[in-house]
mmCIF file with all atom_site columns, C-alpha atoms in Angstrom:
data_model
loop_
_atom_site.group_PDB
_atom_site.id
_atom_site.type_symbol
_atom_site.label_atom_id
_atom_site.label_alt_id
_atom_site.label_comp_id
_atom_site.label_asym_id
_atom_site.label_entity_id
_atom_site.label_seq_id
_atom_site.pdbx_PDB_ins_code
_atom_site.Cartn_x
_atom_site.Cartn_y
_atom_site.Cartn_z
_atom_site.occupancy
_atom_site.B_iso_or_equiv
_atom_site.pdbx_formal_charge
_atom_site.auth_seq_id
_atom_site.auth_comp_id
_atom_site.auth_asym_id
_atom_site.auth_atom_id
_atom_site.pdbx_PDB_model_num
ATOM 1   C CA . UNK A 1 1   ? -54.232 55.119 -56.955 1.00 0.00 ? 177 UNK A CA 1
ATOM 2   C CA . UNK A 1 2   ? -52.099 58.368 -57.055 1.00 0.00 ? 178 UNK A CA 1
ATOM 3   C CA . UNK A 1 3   ? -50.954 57.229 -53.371 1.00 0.00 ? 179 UNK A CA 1
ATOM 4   C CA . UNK A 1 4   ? -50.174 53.987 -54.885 1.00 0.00 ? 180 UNK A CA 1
ATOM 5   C CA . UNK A 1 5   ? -47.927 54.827 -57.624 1.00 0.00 ? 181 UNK A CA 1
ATOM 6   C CA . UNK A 1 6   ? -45.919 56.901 -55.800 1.00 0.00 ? 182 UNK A CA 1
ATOM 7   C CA . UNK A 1 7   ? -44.883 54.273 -53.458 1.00 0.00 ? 183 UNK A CA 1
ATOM 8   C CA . UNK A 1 8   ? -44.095 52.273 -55.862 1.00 0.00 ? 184 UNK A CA 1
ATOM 9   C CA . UNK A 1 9   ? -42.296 54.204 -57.663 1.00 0.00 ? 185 UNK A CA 1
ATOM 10  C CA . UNK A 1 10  ? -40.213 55.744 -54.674 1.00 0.00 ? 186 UNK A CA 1
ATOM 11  C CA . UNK A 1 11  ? -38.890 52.261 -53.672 1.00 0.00 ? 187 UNK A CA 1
ATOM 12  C CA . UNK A 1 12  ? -38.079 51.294 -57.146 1.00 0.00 ? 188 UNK A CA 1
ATOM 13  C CA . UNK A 1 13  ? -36.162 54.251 -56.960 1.00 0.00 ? 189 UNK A CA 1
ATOM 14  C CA . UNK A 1 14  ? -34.482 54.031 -53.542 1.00 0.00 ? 190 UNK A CA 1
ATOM 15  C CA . UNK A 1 15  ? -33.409 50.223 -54.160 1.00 0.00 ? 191 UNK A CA 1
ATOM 16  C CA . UNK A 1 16  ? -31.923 51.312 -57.749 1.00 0.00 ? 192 UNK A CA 1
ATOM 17  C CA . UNK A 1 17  ? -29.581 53.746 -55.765 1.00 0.00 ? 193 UNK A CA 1
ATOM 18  C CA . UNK A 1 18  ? -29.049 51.838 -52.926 1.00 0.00 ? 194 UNK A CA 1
ATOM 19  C CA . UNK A 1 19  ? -27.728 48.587 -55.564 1.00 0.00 ? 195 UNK A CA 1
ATOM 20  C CA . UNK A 1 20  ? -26.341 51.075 -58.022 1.00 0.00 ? 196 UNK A CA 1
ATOM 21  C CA . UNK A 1 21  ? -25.566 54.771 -56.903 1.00 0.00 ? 197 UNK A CA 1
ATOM 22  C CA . UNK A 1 22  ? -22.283 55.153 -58.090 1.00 0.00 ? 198 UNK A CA 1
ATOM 23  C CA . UNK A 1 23  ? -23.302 54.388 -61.968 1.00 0.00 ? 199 UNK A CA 1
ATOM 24  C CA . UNK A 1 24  ? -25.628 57.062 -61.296 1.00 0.00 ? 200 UNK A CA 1
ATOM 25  C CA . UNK A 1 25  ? -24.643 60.505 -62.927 1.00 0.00 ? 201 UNK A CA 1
ATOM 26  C CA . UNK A 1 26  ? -24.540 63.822 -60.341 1.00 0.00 ? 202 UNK A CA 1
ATOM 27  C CA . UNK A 1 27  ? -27.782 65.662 -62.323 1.00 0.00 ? 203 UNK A CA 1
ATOM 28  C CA . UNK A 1 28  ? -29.624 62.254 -62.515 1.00 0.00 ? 204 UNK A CA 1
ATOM 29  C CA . UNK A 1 29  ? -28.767 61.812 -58.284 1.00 0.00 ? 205 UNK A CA 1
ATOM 30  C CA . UNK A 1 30  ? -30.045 65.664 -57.476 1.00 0.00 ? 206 UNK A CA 1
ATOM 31  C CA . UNK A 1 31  ? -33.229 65.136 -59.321 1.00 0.00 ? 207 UNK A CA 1
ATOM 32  C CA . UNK A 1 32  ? -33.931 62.040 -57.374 1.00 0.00 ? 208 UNK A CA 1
ATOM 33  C CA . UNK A 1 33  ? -33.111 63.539 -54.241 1.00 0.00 ? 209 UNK A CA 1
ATOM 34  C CA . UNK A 1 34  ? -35.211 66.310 -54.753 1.00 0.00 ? 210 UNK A CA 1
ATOM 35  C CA . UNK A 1 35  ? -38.345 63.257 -55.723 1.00 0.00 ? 211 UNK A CA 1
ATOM 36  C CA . UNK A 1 36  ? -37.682 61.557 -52.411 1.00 0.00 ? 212 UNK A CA 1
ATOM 37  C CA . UNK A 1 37  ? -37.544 64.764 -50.649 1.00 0.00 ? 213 UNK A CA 1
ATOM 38  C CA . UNK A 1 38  ? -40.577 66.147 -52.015 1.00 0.00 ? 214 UNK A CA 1
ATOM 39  C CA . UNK A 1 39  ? -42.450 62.276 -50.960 1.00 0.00 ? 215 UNK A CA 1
ATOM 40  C CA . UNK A 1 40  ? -41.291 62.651 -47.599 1.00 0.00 ? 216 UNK A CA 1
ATOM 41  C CA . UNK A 1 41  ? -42.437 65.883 -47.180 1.00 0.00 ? 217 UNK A CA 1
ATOM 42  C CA . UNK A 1 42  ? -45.582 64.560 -49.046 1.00 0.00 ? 218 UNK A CA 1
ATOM 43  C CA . UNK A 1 43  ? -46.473 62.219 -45.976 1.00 0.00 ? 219 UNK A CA 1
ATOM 44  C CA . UNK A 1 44  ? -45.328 64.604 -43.189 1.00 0.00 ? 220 UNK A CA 1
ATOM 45  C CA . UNK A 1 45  ? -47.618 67.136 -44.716 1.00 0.00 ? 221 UNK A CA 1
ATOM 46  C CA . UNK A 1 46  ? -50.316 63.962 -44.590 1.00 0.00 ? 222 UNK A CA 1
ATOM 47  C CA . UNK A 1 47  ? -49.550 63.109 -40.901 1.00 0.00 ? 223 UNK A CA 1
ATOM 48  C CA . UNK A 1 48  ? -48.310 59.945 -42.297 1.00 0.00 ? 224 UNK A CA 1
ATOM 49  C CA . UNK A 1 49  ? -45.512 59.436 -39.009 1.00 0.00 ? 225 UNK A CA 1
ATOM 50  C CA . UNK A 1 50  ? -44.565 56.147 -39.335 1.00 0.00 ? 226 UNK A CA 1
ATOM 51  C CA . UNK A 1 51  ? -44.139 56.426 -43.076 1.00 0.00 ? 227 UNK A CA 1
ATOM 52  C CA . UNK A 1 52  ? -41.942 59.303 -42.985 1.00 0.00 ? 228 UNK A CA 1
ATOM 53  C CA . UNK A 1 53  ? -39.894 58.107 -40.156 1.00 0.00 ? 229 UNK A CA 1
ATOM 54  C CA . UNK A 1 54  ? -39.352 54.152 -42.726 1.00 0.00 ? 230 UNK A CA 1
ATOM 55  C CA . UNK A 1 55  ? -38.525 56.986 -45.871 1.00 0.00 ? 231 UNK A CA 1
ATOM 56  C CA . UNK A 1 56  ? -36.073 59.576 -43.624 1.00 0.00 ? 232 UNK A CA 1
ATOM 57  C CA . UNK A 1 57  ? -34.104 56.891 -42.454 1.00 0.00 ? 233 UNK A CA 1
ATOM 58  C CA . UNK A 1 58  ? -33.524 55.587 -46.096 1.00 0.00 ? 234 UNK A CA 1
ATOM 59  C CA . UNK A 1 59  ? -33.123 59.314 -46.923 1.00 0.00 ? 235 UNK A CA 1
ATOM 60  C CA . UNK A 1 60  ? -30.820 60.709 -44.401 1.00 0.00 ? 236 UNK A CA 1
ATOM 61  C CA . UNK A 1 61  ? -28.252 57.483 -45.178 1.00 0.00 ? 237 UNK A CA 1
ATOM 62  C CA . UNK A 1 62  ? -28.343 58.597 -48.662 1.00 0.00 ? 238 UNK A CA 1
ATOM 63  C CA . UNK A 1 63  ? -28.062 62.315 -48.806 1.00 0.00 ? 239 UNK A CA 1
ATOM 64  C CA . UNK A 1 64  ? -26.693 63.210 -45.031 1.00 0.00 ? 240 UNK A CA 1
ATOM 65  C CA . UNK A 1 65  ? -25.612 66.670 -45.670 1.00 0.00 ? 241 UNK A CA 1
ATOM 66  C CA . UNK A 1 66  ? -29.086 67.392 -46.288 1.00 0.00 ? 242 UNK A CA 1
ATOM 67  C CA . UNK A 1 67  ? -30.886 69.147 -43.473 1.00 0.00 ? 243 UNK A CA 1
ATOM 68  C CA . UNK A 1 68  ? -34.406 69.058 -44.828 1.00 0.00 ? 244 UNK A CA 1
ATOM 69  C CA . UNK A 1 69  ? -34.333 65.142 -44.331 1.00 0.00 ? 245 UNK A CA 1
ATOM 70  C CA . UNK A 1 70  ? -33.007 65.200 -40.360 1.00 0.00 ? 246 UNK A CA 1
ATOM 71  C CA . UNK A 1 71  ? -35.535 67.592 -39.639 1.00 0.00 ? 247 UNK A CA 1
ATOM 72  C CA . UNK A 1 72  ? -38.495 65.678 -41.365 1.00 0.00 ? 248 UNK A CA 1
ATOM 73  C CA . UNK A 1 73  ? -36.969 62.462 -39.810 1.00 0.00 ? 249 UNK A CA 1
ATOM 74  C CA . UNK A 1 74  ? -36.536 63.822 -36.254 1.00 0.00 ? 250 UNK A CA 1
ATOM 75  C CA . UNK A 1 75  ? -40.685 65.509 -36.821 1.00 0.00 ? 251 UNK A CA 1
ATOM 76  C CA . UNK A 1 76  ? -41.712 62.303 -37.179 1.00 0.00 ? 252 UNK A CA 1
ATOM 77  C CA . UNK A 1 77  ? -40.015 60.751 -34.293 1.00 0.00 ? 253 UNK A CA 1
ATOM 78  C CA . UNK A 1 78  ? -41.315 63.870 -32.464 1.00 0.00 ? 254 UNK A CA 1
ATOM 79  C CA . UNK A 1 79  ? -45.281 63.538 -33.807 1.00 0.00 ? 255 UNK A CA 1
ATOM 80  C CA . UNK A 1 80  ? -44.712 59.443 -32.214 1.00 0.00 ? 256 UNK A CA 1
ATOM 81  C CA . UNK A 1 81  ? -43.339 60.900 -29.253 1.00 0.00 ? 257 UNK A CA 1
ATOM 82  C CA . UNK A 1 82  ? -39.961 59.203 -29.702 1.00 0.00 ? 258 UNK A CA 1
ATOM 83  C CA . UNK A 1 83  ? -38.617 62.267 -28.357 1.00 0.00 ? 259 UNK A CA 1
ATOM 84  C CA . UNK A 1 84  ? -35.475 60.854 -27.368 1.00 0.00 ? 260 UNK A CA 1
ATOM 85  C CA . UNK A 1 85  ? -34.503 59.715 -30.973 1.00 0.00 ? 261 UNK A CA 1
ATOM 86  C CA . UNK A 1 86  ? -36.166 63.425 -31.938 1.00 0.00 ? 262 UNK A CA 1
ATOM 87  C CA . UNK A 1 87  ? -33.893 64.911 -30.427 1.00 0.00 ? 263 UNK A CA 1
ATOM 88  C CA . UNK A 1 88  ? -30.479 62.984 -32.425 1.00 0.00 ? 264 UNK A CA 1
ATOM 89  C CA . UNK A 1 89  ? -32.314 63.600 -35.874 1.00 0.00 ? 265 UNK A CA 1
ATOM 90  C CA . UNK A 1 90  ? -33.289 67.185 -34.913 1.00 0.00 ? 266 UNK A CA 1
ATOM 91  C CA . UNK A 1 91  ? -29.955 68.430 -33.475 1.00 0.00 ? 267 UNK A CA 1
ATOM 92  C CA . UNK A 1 92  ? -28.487 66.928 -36.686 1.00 0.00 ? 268 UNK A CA 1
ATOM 93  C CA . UNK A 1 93  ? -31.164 69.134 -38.794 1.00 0.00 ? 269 UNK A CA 1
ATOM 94  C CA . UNK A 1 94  ? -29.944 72.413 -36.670 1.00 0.00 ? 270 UNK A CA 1
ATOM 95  C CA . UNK A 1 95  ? -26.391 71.543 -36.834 1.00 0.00 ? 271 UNK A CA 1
ATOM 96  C CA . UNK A 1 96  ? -26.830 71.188 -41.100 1.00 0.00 ? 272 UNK A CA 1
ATOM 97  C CA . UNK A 1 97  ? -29.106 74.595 -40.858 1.00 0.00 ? 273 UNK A CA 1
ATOM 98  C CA . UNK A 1 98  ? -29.101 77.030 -37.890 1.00 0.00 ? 274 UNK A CA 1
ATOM 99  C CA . UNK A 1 99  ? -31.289 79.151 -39.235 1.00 0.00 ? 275 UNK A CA 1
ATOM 100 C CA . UNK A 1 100 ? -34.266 76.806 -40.863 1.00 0.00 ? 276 UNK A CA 1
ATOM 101 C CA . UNK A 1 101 ? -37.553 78.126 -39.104 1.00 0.00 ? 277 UNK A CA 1
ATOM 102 C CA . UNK A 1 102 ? -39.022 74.859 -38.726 1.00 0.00 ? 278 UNK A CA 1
ATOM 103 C CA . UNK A 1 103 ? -35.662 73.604 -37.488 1.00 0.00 ? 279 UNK A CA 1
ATOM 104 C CA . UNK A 1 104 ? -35.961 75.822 -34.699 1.00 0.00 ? 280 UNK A CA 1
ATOM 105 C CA . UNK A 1 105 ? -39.521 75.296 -34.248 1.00 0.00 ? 281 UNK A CA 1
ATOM 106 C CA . UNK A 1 106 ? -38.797 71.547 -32.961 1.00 0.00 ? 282 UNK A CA 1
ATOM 107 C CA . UNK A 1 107 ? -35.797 72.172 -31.278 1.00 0.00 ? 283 UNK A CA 1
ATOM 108 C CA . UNK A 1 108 ? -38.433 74.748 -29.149 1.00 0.00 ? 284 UNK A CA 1
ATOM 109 C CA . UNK A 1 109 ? -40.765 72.136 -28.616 1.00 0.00 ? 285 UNK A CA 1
ATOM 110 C CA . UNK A 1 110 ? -38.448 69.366 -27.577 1.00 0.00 ? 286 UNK A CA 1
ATOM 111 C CA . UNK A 1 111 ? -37.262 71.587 -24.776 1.00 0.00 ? 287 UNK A CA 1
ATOM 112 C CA . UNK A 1 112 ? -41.019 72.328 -24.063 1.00 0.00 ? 288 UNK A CA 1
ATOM 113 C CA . UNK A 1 113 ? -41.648 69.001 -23.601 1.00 0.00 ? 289 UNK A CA 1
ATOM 114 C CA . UNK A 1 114 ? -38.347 69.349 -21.077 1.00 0.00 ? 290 UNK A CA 1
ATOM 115 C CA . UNK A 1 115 ? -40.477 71.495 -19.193 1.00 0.00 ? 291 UNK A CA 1
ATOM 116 C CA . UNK A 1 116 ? -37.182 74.120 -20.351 1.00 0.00 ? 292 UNK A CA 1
ATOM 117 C CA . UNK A 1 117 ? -39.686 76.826 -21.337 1.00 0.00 ? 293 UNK A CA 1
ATOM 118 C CA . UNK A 1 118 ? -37.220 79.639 -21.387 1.00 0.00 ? 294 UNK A CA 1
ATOM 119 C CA . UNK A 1 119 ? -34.824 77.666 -23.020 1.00 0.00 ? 295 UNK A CA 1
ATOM 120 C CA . UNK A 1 120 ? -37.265 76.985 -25.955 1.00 0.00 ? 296 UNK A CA 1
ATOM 121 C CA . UNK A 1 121 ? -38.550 80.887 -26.099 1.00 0.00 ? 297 UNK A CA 1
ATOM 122 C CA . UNK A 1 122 ? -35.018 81.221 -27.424 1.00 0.00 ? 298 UNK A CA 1
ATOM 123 C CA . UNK A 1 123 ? -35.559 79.262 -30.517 1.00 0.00 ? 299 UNK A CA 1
ATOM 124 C CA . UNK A 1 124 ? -38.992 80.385 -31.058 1.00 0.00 ? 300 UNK A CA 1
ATOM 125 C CA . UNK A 1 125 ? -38.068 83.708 -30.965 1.00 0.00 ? 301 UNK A CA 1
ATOM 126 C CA . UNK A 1 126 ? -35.535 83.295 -33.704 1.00 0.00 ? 302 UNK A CA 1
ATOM 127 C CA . UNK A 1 127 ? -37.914 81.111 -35.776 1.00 0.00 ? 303 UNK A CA 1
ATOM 128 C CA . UNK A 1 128 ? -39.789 84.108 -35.765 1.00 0.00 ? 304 UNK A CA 1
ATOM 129 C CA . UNK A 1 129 ? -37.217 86.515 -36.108 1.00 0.00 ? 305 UNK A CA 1
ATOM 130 C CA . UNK A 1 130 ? -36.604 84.825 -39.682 1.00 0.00 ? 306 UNK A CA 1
ATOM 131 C CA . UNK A 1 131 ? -40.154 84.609 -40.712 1.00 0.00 ? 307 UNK A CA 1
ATOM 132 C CA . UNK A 1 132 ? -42.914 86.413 -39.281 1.00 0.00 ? 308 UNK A CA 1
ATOM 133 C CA . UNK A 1 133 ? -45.388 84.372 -41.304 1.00 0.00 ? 309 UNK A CA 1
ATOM 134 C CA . UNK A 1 134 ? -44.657 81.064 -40.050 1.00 0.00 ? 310 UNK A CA 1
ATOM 135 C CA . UNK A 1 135 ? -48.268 80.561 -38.267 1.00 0.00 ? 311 UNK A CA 1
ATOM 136 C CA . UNK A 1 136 ? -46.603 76.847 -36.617 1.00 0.00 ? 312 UNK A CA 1
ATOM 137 C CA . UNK A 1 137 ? -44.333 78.634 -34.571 1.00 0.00 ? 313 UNK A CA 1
ATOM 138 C CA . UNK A 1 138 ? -46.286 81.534 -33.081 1.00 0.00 ? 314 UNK A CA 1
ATOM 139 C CA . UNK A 1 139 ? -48.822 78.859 -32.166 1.00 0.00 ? 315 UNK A CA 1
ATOM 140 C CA . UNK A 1 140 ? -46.377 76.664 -30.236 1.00 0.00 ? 316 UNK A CA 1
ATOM 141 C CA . UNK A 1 141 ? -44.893 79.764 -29.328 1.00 0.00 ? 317 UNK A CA 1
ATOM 142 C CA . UNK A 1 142 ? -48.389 80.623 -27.768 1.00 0.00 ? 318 UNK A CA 1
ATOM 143 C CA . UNK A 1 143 ? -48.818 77.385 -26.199 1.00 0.00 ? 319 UNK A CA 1
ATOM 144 C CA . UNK A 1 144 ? -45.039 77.698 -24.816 1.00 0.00 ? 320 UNK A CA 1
ATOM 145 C CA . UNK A 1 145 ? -46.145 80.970 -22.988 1.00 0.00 ? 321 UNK A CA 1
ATOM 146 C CA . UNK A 1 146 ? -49.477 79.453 -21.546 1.00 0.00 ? 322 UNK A CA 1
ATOM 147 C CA . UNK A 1 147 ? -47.303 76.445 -19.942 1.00 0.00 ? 323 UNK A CA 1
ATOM 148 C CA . UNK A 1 148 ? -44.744 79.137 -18.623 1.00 0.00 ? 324 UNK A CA 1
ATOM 149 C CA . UNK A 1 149 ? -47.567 80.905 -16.998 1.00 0.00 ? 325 UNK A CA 1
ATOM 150 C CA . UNK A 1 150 ? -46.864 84.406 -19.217 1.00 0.00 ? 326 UNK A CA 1
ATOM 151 C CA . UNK A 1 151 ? -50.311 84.908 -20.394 1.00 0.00 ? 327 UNK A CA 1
ATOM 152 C CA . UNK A 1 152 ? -49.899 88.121 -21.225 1.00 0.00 ? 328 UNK A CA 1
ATOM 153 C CA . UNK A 1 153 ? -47.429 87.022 -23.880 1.00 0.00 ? 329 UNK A CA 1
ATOM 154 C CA . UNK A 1 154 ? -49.678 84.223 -24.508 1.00 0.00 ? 330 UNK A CA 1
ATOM 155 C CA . UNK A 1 155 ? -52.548 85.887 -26.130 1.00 0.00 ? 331 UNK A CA 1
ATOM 156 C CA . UNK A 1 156 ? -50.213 88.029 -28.012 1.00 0.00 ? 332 UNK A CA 1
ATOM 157 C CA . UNK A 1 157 ? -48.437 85.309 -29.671 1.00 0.00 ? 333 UNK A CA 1
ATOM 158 C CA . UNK A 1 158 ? -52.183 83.458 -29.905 1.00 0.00 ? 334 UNK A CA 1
ATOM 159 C CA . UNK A 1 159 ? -53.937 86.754 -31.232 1.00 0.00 ? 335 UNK A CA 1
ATOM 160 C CA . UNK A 1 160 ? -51.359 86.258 -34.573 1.00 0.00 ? 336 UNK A CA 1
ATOM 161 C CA . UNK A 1 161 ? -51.425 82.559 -34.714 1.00 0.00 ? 337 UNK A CA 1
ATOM 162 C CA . UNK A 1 162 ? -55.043 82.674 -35.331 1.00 0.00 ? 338 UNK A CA 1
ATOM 163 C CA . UNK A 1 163 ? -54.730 85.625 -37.774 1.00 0.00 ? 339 UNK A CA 1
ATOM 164 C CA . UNK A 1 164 ? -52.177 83.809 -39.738 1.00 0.00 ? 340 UNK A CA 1
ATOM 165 C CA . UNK A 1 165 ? -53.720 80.275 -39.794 1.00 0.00 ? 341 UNK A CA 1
ATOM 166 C CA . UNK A 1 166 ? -57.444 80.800 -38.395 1.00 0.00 ? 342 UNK A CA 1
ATOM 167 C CA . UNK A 1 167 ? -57.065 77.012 -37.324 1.00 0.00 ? 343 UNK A CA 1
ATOM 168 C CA . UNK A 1 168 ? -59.523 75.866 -34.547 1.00 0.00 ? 344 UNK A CA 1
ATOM 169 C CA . UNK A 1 169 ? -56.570 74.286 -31.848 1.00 0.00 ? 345 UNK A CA 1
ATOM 170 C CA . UNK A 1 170 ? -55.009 78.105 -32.281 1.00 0.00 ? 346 UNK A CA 1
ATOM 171 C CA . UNK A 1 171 ? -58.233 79.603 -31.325 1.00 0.00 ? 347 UNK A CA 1
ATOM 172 C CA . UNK A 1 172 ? -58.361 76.749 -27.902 1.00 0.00 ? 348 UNK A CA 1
ATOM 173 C CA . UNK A 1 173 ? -55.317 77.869 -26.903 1.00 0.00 ? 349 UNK A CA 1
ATOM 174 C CA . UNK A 1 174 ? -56.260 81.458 -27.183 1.00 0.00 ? 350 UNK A CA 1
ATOM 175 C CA . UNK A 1 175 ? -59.446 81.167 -25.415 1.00 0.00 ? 351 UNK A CA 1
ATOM 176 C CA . UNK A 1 176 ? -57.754 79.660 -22.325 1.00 0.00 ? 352 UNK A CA 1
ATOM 177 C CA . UNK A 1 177 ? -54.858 82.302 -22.353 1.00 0.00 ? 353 UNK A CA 1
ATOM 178 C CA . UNK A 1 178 ? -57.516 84.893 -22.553 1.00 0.00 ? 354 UNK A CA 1
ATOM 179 C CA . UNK A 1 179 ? -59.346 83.246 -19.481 1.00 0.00 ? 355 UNK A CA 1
ATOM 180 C CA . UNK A 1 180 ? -55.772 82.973 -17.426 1.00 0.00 ? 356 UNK A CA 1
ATOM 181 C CA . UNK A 1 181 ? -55.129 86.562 -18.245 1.00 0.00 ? 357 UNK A CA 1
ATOM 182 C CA . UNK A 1 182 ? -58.332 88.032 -16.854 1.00 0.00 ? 358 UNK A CA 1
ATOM 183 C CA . UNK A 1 183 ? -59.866 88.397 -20.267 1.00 0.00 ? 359 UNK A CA 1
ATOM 184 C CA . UNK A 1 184 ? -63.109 86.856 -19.443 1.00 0.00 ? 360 UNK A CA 1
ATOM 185 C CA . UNK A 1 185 ? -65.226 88.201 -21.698 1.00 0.00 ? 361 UNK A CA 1
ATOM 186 C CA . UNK A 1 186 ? -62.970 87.690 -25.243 1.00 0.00 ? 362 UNK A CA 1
ATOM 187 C CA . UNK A 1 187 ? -62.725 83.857 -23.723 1.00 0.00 ? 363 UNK A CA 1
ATOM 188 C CA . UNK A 1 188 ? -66.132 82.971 -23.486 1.00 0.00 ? 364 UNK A CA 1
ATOM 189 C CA . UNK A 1 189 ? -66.912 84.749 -26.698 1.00 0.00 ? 365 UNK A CA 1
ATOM 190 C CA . UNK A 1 190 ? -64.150 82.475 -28.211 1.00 0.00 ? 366 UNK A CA 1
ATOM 191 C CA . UNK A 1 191 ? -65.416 79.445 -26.304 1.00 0.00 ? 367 UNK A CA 1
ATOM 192 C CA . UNK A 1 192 ? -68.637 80.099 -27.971 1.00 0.00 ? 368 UNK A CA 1
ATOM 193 C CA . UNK A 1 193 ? -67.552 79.986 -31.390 1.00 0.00 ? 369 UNK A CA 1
ATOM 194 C CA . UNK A 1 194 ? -65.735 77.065 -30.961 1.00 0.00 ? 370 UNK A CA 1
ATOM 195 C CA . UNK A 1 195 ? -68.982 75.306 -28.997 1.00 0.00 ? 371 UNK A CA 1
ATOM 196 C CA . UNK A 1 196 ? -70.859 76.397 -32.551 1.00 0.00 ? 372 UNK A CA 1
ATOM 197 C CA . UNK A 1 197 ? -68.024 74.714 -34.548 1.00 0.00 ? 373 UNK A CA 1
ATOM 198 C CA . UNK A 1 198 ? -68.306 71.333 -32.494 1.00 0.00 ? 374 UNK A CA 1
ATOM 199 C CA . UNK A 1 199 ? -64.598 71.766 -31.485 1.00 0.00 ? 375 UNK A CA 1
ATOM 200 C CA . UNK A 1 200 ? -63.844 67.986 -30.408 1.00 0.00 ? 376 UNK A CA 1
ATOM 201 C CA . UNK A 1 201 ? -61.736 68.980 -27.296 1.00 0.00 ? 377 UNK A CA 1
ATOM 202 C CA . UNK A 1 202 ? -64.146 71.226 -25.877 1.00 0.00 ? 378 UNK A CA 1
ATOM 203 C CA . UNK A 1 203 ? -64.818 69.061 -22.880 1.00 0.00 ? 379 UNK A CA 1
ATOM 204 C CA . UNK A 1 204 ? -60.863 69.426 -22.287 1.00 0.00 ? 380 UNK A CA 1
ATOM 205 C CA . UNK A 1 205 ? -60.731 72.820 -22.848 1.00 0.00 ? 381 UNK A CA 1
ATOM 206 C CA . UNK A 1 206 ? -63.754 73.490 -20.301 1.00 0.00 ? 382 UNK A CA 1
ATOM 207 C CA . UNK A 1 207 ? -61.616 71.737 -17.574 1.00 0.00 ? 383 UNK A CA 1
ATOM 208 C CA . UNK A 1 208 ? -58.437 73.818 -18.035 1.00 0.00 ? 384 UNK A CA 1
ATOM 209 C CA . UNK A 1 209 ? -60.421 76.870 -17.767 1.00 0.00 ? 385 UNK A CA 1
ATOM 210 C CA . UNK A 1 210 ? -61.863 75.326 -14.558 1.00 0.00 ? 386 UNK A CA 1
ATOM 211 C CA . UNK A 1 211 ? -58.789 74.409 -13.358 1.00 0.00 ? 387 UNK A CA 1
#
């Protein structure tokens, strides 16, 4: 129901500015940018892709100086792997906001996906530069190491995503950089744990460590 009403409510508001914006006044407009914001972000947070990508584009015509609604446009692009059209909406984001974290974050993993490792370290390491909290980008960051064959590096960056998060596709990632970097023991401690926890890519995990 609460899913419901905030649909409808969001296109009720979207087609009133899109048939009327200039009658509305500049307070009224910022408080309704700041609802459809916060309902995008609402379905990115919910994995709702598709969604998001039908809202940013609405969005972004609206309100294109903000930088917030590229980069949640050119996520969900990037979670569909439309990485080609990720890559307009997520330059657009940087060029807004150089310094956003998250901004950064998918600029990293676009060029991972590149197979431009190095290049992407770049923007990982200033996502993390500006906040050493942000568990998302230490764990790409992590998984960015692992494909670059640094595994030293690897578990490092692992060791603090699962300290900051404690999320069980941190701790796979960890367990097979602490297998490529000799650490047999921590890995099939890890491996354990996540055997106990029915981790649904174990299978997949037990092949990379194999291979």
């Amino acid at each position: 129901m609460i899913i419901d009403y905030m649909k409808n409510i969001t296109v009720f508001i979207m087609g009133l500015l899109i048939s009327c914006k200039q009658e509305v006044p500049q307070k009224s407009n910022y408080e309704v940018q700041i609802f459809l914001l916060d309902s995008l972000e609402y379905y990115y947070n919910k994995g709702e892709m598709t969604e998001v990508v039908n809202r940013g584009l609405t969005f972004t015509a609206m309100y294109p100086d903000n930088a917030i609604g590229w980069h949640l446009l050119g996520g969900g692009y990037l979670a569909l792997s439309e990485d080609s059209l990720a890559e307009t909406y997520v330059n657009q984001a940087l060029k807004l906001d150089p310094s956003h974290p998250a901004i950064l974050v998918n600029k990293a993993v676009l060029l991972d996906r590149q197979v431009r490792f190095e290049e992407a370290r770049e923007y990982y390491e200033k996502a993390i530069a500006i906040d050493s909290f942000f568990a998302e980008a230490f764990s790409n960051f992590a998984a960015n190491r692992l494909y670059a064959k640094d595994y030293i590096n690897a578990v490092k960056l692992g060791e603090i995503a699962v300290e900051l998060a404690n999320r069980t596709g941190d701790k796979a990632i960890l367990c097979l950089s602490y297998y490529k970097a000799g650490i047999k023991e921590k890995s099939d401690s890890l491996f354990h744990e996540l055997r106990t926890m029915n981790y649904p890519n174990l299978d997949k995990l037990r092949d990379a460590i194999r291979n």
